mmCIF file of C-alpha atoms in Angstrom:
data_model
loop_
_atom_site.group_PDB
_atom_site.id
_atom_site.type_symbol
_atom_site.label_atom_id
_atom_site.label_comp_id
_atom_site.label_asym_id
_atom_site.label_seq_id
_atom_site.Cartn_x
_atom_site.Cartn_y
_atom_site.Cartn_z
ATOM 1 C CA MET A 1 -30.707 -1.116 -63.880
ATOM 2 C CA ARG A 2 -32.464 -0.149 -60.381
ATOM 3 C CA SER A 3 -29.331 1.160 -59.654
ATOM 4 C CA LEU A 4 -29.099 3.208 -62.740
ATOM 5 C CA LEU A 5 -32.614 4.839 -62.401
ATOM 6 C CA VAL A 6 -31.296 6.113 -58.921
ATOM 7 C CA VAL A 7 -28.897 8.222 -60.138
ATOM 8 C CA GLY A 8 -31.360 9.299 -63.068
ATOM 9 C CA LEU A 9 -30.187 7.054 -65.826
ATOM 10 C CA HIS A 10 -32.361 4.977 -68.156
ATOM 11 C CA ASP A 11 -29.634 3.385 -70.160
ATOM 12 C CA ALA A 12 -26.487 1.764 -68.808
ATOM 13 C CA GLN A 13 -24.587 2.494 -72.308
ATOM 14 C CA PRO A 14 -23.548 6.131 -71.517
ATOM 15 C CA LEU A 15 -22.449 4.975 -68.205
ATOM 16 C CA GLN A 16 -20.342 2.208 -69.455
ATOM 17 C CA ASN A 17 -18.721 4.325 -72.232
ATOM 18 C CA PHE A 18 -17.550 6.617 -69.521
ATOM 19 C CA LEU A 19 -16.139 4.366 -66.864
ATOM 20 C CA THR A 20 -14.294 1.908 -69.799
ATOM 21 C CA GLU A 21 -13.098 4.802 -72.124
ATOM 22 C CA SER A 22 -12.205 7.412 -69.403
ATOM 23 C CA PRO A 23 -8.694 9.048 -69.737
ATOM 24 C CA TRP A 24 -7.477 8.763 -66.241
ATOM 25 C CA ASP A 25 -4.725 6.413 -65.026
ATOM 26 C CA VAL A 26 -6.193 3.489 -62.755
ATOM 27 C CA LYS A 27 -3.456 3.237 -60.383
ATOM 28 C CA GLU A 28 -3.597 7.282 -59.810
ATOM 29 C CA LEU A 29 -7.320 7.073 -59.017
ATOM 30 C CA ARG A 30 -7.289 4.215 -56.724
ATOM 31 C CA GLN A 31 -4.549 5.943 -54.706
ATOM 32 C CA ARG A 32 -6.736 9.351 -54.520
ATOM 33 C CA ARG A 33 -9.537 7.073 -53.453
ATOM 34 C CA LEU A 34 -7.489 5.665 -50.412
ATOM 35 C CA ASP A 35 -5.851 8.994 -49.720
ATOM 36 C CA LEU A 36 -9.496 10.528 -49.629
ATOM 37 C CA THR A 37 -10.868 8.021 -47.319
ATOM 38 C CA SER A 38 -7.886 7.890 -45.034
ATOM 39 C CA HIS A 39 -8.351 11.447 -44.547
ATOM 40 C CA TRP A 40 -12.319 11.267 -44.160
ATOM 41 C CA LEU A 41 -11.816 8.566 -41.684
ATOM 42 C CA ALA A 42 -8.980 10.411 -39.730
ATOM 43 C CA GLY A 43 -8.079 7.810 -37.260
ATOM 44 C CA ARG A 44 -11.851 7.329 -36.201
ATOM 45 C CA PRO A 45 -12.984 3.563 -35.689
ATOM 46 C CA PHE A 46 -15.269 2.008 -38.442
ATOM 47 C CA LYS A 47 -16.782 -1.270 -39.428
ATOM 48 C CA LEU A 48 -16.480 -2.452 -43.265
ATOM 49 C CA VAL A 49 -19.575 -4.238 -44.437
ATOM 50 C CA ILE A 50 -19.393 -6.042 -47.889
ATOM 51 C CA ASP A 51 -22.738 -7.321 -48.709
ATOM 52 C CA ASP A 52 -23.105 -9.335 -51.637
ATOM 53 C CA SER A 53 -27.101 -9.189 -51.781
ATOM 54 C CA GLY A 54 -27.559 -6.395 -54.492
ATOM 55 C CA ASP A 55 -27.523 -9.347 -56.996
ATOM 56 C CA LYS A 56 -30.971 -9.727 -57.358
ATOM 57 C CA LYS A 57 -31.990 -13.190 -58.272
ATOM 58 C CA LYS A 58 -34.477 -14.074 -61.010
ATOM 59 C CA GLY A 59 -34.110 -17.545 -60.811
ATOM 60 C CA LYS A 60 -32.000 -20.431 -59.151
ATOM 61 C CA HIS A 61 -29.093 -19.401 -60.576
ATOM 62 C CA THR A 62 -26.738 -15.988 -60.226
ATOM 63 C CA ASP A 63 -25.319 -14.606 -63.342
ATOM 64 C CA TYR A 64 -21.768 -14.490 -63.890
ATOM 65 C CA VAL A 65 -21.252 -17.433 -61.573
ATOM 66 C CA ALA A 66 -19.658 -20.542 -62.637
ATOM 67 C CA ARG A 67 -19.062 -24.011 -60.678
#
């Protein structure tokens, strides 16, 4: 919810509709993203950081995780 507020949205439904009902081709979108990223990096060294701390816990369990 907090990330929605950062971009000025108060309801996730319009964003969800935009993403799930989009007319673009997923493969083409992924390729364009990779092409742009490659262009921006242009051979420069970089570090990839994967941070999974964005799922704020309300209790002892993380949503959507089954064991």
